[in-house]
C-alpha positions as a Markdown table, in Angstrom:
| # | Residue | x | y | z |
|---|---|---|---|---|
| 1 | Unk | 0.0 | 0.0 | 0.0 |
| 2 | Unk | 1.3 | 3.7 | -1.4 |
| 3 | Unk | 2.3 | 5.9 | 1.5 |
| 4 | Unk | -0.5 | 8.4 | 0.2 |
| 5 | Unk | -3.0 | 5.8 | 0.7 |
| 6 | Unk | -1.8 | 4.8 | 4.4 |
| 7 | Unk | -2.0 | 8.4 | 5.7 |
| 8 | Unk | -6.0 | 8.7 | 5.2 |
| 9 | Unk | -6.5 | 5.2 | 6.8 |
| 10 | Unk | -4.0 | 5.9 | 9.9 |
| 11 | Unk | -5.8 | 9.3 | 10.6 |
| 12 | Unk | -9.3 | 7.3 | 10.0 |
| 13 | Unk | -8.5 | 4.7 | 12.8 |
| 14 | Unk | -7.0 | 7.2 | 14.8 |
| 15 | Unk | -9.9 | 9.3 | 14.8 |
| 16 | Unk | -12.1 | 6.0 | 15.5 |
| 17 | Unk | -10.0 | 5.1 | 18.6 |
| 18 | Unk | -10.2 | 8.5 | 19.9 |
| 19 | Unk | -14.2 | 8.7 | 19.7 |
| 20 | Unk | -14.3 | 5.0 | 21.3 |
| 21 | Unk | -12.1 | 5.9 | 24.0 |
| 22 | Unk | -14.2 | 9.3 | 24.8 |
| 23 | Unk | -17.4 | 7.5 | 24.9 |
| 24 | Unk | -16.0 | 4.8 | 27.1 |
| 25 | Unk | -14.9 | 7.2 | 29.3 |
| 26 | Unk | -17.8 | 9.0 | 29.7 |
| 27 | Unk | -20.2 | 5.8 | 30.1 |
| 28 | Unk | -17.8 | 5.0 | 32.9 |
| 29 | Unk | -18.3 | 8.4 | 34.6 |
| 30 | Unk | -22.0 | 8.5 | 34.4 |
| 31 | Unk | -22.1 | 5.0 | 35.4 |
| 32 | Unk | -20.2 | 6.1 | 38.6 |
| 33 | Unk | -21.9 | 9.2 | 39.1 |
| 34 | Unk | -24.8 | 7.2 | 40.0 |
| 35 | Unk | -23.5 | 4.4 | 42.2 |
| 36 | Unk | -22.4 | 7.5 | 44.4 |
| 37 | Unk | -25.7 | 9.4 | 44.0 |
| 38 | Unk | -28.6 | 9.5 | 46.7 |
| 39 | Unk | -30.8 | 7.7 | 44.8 |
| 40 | Unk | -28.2 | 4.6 | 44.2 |
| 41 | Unk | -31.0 | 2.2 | 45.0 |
| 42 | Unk | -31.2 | -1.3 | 46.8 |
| 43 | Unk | -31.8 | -2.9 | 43.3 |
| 44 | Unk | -28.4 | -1.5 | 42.2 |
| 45 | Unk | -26.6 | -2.5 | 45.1 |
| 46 | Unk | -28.0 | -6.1 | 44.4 |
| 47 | Unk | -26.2 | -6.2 | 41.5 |
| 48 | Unk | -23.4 | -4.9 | 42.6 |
| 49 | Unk | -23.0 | -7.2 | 45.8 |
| 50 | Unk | -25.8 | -9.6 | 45.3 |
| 51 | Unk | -25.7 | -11.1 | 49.2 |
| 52 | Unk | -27.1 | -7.7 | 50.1 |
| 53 | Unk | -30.5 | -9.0 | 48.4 |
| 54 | Unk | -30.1 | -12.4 | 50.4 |
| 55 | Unk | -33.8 | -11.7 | 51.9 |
| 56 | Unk | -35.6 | -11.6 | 48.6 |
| 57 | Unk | -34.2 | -12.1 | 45.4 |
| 58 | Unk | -31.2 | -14.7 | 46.5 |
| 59 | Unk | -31.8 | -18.2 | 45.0 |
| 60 | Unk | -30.3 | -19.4 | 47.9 |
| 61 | Unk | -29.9 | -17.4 | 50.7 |
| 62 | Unk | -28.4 | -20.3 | 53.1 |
| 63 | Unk | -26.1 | -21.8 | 51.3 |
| 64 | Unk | -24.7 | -17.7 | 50.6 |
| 65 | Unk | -24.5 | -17.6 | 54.6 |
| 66 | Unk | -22.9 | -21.7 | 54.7 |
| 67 | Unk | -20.4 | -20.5 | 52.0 |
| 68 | Unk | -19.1 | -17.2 | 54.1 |
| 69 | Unk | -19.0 | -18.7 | 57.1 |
| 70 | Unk | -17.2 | -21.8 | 55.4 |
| 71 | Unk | -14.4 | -19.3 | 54.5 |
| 72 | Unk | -14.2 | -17.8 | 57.8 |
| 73 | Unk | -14.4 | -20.5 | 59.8 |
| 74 | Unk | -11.4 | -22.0 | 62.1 |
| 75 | Unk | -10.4 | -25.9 | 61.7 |
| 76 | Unk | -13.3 | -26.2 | 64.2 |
| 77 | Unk | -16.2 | -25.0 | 62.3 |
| 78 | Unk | -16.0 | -22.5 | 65.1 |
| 79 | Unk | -16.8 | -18.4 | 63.9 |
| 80 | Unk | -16.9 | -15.0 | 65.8 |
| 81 | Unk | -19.7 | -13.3 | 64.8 |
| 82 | Unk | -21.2 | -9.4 | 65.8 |
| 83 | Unk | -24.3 | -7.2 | 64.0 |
| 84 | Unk | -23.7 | -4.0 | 62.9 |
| 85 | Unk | -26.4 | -1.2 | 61.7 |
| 86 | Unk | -25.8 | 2.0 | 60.0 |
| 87 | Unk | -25.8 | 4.1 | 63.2 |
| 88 | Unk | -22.7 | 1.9 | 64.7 |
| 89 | Unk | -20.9 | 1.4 | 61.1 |
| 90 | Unk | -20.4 | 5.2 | 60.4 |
| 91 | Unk | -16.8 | 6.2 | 60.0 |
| 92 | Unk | -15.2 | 6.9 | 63.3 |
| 93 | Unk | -18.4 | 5.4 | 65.3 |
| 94 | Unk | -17.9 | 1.8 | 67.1 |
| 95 | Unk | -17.0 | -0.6 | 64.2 |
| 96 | Unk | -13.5 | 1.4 | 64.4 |
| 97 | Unk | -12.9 | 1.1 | 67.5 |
| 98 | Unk | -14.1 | -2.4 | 68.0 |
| 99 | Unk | -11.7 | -3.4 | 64.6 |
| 100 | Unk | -9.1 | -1.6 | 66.6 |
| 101 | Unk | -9.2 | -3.4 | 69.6 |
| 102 | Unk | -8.3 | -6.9 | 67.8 |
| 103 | Unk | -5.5 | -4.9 | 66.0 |
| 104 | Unk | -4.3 | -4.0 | 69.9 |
| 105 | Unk | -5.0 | -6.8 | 71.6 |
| 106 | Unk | -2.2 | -9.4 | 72.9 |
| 107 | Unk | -2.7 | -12.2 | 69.9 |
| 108 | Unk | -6.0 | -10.8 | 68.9 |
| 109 | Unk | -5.2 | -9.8 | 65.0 |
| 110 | Unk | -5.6 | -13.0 | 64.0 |
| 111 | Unk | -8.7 | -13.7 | 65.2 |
| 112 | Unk | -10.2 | -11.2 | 62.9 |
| 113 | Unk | -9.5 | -13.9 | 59.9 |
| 114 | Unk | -12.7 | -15.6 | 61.4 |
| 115 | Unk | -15.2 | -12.5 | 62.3 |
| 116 | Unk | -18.1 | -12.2 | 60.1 |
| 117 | Unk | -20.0 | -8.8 | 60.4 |
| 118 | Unk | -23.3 | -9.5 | 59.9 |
| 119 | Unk | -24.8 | -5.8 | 58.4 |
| 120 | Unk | -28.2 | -5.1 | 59.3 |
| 121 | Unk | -29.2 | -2.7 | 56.8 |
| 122 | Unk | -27.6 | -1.4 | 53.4 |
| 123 | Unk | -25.2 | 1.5 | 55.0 |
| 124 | Unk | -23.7 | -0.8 | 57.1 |
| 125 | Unk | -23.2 | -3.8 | 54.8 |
| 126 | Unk | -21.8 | -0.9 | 52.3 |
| 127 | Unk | -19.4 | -0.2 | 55.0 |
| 128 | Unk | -18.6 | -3.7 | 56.5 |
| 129 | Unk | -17.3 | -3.9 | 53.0 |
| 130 | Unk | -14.8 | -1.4 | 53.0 |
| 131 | Unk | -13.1 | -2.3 | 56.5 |
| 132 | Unk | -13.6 | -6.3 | 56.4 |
| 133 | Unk | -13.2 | -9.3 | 54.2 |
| 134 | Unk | -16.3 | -11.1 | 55.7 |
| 135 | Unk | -19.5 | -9.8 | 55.5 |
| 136 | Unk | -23.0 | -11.0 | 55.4 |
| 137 | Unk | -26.6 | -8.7 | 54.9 |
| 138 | Unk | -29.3 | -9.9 | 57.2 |
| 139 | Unk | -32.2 | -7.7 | 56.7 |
| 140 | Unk | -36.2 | -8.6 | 58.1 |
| 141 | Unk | -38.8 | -7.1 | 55.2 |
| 142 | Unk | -40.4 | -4.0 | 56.6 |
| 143 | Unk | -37.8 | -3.2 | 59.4 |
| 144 | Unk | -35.1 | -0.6 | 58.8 |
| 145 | Unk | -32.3 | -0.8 | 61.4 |
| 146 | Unk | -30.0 | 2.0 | 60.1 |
| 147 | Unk | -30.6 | 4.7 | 63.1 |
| 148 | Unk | -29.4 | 3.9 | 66.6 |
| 149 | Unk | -31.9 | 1.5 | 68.8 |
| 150 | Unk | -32.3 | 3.2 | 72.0 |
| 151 | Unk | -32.2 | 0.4 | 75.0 |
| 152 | Unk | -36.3 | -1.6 | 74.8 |
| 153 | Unk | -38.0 | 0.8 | 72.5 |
| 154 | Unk | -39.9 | -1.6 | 69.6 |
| 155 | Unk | -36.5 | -1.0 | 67.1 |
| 156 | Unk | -34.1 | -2.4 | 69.7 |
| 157 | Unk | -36.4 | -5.5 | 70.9 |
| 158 | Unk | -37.0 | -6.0 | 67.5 |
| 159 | Unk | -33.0 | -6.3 | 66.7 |
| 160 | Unk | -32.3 | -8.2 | 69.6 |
| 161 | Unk | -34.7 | -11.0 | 69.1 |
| 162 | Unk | -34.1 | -10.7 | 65.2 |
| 163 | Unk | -30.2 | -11.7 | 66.2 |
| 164 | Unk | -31.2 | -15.0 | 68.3 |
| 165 | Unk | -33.1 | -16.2 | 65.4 |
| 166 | Unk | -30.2 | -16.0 | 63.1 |
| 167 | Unk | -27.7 | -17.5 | 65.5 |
| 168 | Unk | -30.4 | -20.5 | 65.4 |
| 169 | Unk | -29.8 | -20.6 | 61.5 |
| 170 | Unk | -25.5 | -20.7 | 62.5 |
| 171 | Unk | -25.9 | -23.4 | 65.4 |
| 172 | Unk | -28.4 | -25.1 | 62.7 |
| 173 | Unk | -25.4 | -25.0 | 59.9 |
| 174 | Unk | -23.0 | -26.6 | 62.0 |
| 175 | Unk | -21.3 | -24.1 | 62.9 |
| 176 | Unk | -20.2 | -23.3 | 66.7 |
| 177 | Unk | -19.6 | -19.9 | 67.5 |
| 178 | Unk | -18.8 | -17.0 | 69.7 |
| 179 | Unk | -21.0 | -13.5 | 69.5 |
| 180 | Unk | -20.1 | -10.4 | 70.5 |
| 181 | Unk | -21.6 | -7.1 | 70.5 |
| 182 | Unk | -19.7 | -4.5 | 68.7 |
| 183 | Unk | -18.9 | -2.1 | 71.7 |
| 184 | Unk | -17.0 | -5.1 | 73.1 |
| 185 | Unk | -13.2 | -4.4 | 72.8 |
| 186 | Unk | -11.0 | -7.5 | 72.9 |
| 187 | Unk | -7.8 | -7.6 | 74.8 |
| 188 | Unk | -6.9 | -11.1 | 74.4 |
| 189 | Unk | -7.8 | -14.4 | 73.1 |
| 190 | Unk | -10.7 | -15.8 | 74.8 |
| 191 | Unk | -10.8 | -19.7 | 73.7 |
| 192 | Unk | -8.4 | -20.5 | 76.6 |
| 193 | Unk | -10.9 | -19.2 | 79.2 |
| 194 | Unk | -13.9 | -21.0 | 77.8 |
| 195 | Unk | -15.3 | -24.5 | 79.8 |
| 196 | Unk | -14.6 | -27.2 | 77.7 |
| 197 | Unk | -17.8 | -29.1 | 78.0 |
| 198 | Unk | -20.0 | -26.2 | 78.5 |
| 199 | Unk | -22.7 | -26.0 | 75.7 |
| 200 | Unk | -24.0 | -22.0 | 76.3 |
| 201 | Unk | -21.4 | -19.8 | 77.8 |
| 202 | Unk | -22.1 | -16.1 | 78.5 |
| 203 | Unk | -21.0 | -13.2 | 80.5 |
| 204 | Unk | -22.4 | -11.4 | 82.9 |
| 205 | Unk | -23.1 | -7.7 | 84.5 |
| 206 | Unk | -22.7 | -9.0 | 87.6 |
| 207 | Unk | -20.7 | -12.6 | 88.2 |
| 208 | Unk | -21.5 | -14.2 | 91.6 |
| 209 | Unk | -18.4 | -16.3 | 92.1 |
| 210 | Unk | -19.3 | -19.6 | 90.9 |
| 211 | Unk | -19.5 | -20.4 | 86.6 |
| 212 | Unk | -22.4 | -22.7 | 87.1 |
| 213 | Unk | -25.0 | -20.4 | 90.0 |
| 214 | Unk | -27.9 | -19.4 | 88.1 |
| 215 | Unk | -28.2 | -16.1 | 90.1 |
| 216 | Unk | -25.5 | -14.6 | 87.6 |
| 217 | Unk | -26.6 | -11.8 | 85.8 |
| 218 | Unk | -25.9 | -12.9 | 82.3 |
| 219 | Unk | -25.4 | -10.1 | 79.6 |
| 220 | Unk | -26.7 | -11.5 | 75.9 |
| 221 | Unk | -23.5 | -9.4 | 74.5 |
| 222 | Unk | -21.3 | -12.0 | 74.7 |
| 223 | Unk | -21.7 | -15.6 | 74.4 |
| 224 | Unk | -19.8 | -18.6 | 73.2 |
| 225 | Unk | -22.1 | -21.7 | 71.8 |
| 226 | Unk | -21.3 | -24.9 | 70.9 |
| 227 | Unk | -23.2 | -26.2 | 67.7 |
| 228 | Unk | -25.2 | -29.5 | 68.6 |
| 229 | Unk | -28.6 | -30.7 | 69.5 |
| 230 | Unk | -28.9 | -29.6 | 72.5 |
| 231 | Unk | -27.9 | -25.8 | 71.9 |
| 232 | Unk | -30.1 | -25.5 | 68.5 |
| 233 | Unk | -33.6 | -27.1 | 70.6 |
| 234 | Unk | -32.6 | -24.0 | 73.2 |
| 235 | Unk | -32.0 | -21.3 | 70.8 |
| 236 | Unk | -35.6 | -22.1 | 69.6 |
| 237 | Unk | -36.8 | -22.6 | 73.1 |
| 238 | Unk | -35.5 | -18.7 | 73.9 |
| 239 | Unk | -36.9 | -17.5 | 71.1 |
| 240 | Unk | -40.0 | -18.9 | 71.3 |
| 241 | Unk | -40.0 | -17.5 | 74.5 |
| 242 | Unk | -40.4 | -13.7 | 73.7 |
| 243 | Unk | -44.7 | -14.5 | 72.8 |
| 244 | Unk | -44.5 | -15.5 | 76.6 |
| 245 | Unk | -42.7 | -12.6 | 77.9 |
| 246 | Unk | -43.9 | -9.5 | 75.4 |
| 247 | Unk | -41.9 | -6.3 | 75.5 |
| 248 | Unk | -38.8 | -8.0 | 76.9 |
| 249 | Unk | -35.7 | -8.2 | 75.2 |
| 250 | Unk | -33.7 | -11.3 | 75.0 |
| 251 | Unk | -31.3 | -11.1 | 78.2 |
| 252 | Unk | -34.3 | -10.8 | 80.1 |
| 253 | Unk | -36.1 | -13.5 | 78.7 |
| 254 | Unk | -33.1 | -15.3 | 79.6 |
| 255 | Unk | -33.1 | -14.7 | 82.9 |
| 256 | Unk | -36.4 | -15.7 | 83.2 |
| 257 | Unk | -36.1 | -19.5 | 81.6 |
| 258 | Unk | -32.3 | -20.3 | 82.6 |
| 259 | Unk | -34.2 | -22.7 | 85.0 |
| 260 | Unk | -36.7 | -23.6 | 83.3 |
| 261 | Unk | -37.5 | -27.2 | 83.5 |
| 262 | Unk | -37.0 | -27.2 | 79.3 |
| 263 | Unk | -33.6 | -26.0 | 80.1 |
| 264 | Unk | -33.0 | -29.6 | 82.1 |
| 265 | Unk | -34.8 | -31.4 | 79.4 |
| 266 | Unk | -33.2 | -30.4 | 77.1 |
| 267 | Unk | -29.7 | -31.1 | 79.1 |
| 268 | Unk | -28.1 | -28.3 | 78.3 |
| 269 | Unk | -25.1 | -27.1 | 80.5 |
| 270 | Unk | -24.9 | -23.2 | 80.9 |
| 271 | Unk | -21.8 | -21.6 | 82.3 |
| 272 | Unk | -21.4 | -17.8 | 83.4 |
| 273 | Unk | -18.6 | -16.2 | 82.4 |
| 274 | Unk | -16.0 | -14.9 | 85.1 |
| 275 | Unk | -15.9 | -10.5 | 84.9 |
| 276 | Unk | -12.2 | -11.0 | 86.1 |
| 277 | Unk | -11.6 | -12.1 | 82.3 |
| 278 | Unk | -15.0 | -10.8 | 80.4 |
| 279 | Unk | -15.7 | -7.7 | 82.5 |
| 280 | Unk | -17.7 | -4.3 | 81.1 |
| 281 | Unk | -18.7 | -1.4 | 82.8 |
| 282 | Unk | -21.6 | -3.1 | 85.1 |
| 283 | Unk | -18.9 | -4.7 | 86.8 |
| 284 | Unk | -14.7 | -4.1 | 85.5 |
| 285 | Unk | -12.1 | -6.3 | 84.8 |
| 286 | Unk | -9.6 | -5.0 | 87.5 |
| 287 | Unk | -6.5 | -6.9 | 86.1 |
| 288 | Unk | -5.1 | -5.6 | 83.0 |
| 289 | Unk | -2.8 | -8.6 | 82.9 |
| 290 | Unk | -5.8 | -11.2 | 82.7 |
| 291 | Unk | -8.5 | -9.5 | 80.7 |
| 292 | Unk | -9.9 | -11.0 | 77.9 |
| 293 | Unk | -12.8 | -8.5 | 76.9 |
| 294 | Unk | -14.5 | -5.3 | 78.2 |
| 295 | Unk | -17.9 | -4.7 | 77.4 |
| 296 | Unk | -19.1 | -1.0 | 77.7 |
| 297 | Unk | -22.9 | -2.1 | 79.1 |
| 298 | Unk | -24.9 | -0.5 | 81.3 |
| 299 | Unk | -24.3 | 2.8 | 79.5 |
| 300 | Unk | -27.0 | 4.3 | 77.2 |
| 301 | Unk | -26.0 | 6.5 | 74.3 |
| 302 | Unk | -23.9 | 6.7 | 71.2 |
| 303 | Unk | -21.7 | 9.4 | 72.7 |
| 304 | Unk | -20.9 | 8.3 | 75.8 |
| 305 | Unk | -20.5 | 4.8 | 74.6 |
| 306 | Unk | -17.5 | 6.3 | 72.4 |
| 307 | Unk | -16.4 | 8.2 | 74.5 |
| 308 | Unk | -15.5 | 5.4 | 77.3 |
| 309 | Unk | -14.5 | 3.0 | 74.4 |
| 310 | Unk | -12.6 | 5.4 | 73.2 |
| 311 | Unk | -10.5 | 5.6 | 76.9 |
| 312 | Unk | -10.5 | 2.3 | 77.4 |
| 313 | Unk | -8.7 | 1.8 | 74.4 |
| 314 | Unk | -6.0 | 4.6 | 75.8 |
| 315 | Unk | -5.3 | 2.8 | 79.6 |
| 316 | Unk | -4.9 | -0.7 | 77.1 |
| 317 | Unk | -2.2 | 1.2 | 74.8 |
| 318 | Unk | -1.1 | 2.9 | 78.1 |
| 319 | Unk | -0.6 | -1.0 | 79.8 |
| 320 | Unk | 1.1 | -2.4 | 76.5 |
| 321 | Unk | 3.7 | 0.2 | 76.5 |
| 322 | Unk | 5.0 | -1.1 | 79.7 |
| 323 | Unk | 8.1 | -3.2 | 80.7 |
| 324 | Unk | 6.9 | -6.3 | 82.2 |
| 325 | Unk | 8.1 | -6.2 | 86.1 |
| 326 | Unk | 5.5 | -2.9 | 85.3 |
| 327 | Unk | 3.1 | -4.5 | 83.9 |
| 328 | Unk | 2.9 | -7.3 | 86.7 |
| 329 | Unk | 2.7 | -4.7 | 89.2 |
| 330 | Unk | -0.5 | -3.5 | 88.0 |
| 331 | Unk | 0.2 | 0.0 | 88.1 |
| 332 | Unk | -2.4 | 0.9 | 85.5 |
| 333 | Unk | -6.2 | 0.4 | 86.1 |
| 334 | Unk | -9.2 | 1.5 | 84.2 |
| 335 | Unk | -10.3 | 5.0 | 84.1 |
| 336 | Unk | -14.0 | 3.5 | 83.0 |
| 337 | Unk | -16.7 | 4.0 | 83.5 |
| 338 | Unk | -16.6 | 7.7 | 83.0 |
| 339 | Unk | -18.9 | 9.3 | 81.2 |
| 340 | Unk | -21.1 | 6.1 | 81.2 |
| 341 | Unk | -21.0 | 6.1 | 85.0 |
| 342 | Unk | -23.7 | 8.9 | 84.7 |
| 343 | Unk | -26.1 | 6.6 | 83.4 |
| 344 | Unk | -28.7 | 5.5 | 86.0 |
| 345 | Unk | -28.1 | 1.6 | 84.8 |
């Protein structure tokens, strides 16, 4: 082909590539303009990350939950689990801190390898998905759980007893698993604490002395379960339960059947968790050098919630730093509760 002749067909193609690239640049704006718009609909985000959909339009909304906890589970088909709404998932709110505390914790980081953030609404699953590998949508048709549930209003006892039916589906699955509430920082690992051949294990607001006196105060916060027969027929007992007992929330309704005579027919063995190693506000941890988790409980309120978390996380940097004959010596307590300490709880 004639130099003369090239030059026309070079400039054509040129000119063709040029157009093709421009208009694939600006689908790819406009396309992005309107993920990140306000009205970036649910239907969008189900096509985007299609286990946000999981209540309606999945095929197969187990088997989505069996495969994601399959990939976060430890040799034991054992999982640490937590719920997290919009109001808690915000950017500098308590998913931070509580992601933060297994990054500062003594042999905590790699624990995070088996949490799964189950995202109660859309916001949070959005943002479980920017600061976590495993995530999972659990949303009830009709019930939006993006603002903050303040302590027994309908919202909050709707949550609560929406959680104990989903850990049924887990136990159900196979898998075993320990549940924490978000505003729970974790200091160390907790496995070695747990009873061995305790089904149900939970802490407590107020620990009485003995693991297996049923006059402990258990807190629904945290809880380690072990998936058989036994624990499944309970989780269904408990939540069964709530028609029994309207307008409570699930740790009271708890406290209410942890003797029932079910309980002993169904031969479950519940232990209470010791607040020298699972502590919170209602009642601290006092060693620093045995701590396993603090839970900031009886305090209501976003702010003061991050506030104390927020300290609590400073006396735990403030203990690491130390040499060990320091450390041993105890020398550093908690300065919590502190702003939570005004609540009347």
């Amino acid at each position: 082909m004639s130099p003369e002749i090239s030059k026309p067909i070079r400039r054509a193609a040129l000119v063709f590539t040029v157009l093709t690239l421009s208009a694939l640049l600006l689908y790819t704006a406009t396309d992005s303009n309107r993920l990140s718009s306000g009205s970036f609909s649910s239907s969008s985000f189900a096509t985007i990350f299609p286990s946000y959909l999981n209540y309606s339009s999945s095929s197969n909304p187990t088997q989505e939950l069996e495969e994601i906890l399959k990939n976060a589970s430890m040799v034991n088909n054992t999982v640490i689990l937590t719920t997290l709404n919009d109001a808690w998932a915000r950017t500098g709110s308590i998913v931070d801190l509580f992601l933060e505390s297994f990054m500062l914790g003594d042999g905590t980081r790699k624990l995070l390898d088996h949490l799964v953030i189950v995202s109660l609404d859309e916001r949070a699953y959005n943002r479980c998905r920017i600061v976590h590998k495993h995530c999972y949508a659990l949303v009830t048709k009709g019930v939006g759980f993006h603002q903050e549930a303040y302590f027994m209003t309908p919202q909050y006892l709707k949550m609560m007893w929406r959680r104990i039916d989903f850990l049924r589906t887990v136990l159900e699955l196979g898998y075993s698993f320990v549940f924490t509430d978000a505003d729970i920082m974790w200091f160390r690992d907790p496995f070695p604490r747990f009873f061995p051949d305790a089904d149900f294990q939970i802490s407590c607001d107020n620990y009485l002395g003995r693991p297996e006196d049923m006059n402990n105060s258990p807190n629904g916060g945290f809880n380690y379960v072990k998936s058989n027969s036994r624990s499944i027929a309970f989780y269904k007992f408990w939540y069964s339960s709530r028609e029994t007992y309207p307008g409570y929330h699930d740790q009271d309704v708890l406290n209410k059947i942890k003797s029932d005579q079910m309980i002993t027919k169904i031969g479950l063995k519940i232990r209470f968790l010791d607040t020298a190693y699972f502590g919170g506000l209602c009642e601290p941890s006092r060693d620093l050098n045995v701590v396993c988790t603090m839970h900031v409980n009886c305090c209501i309120g976003m702010d003061r919630k991050l506030h104390d978390l927020n300290l609590m996380l400073q006396d735990w940097r403030a203990f690491m730093s130390l040499p060990p004959d320091l450390k041993n010596q105890s020398i550093i307590s908690w300065r919590v509760p502190r702003n939570c300490s005004l609540d009347p709880l």
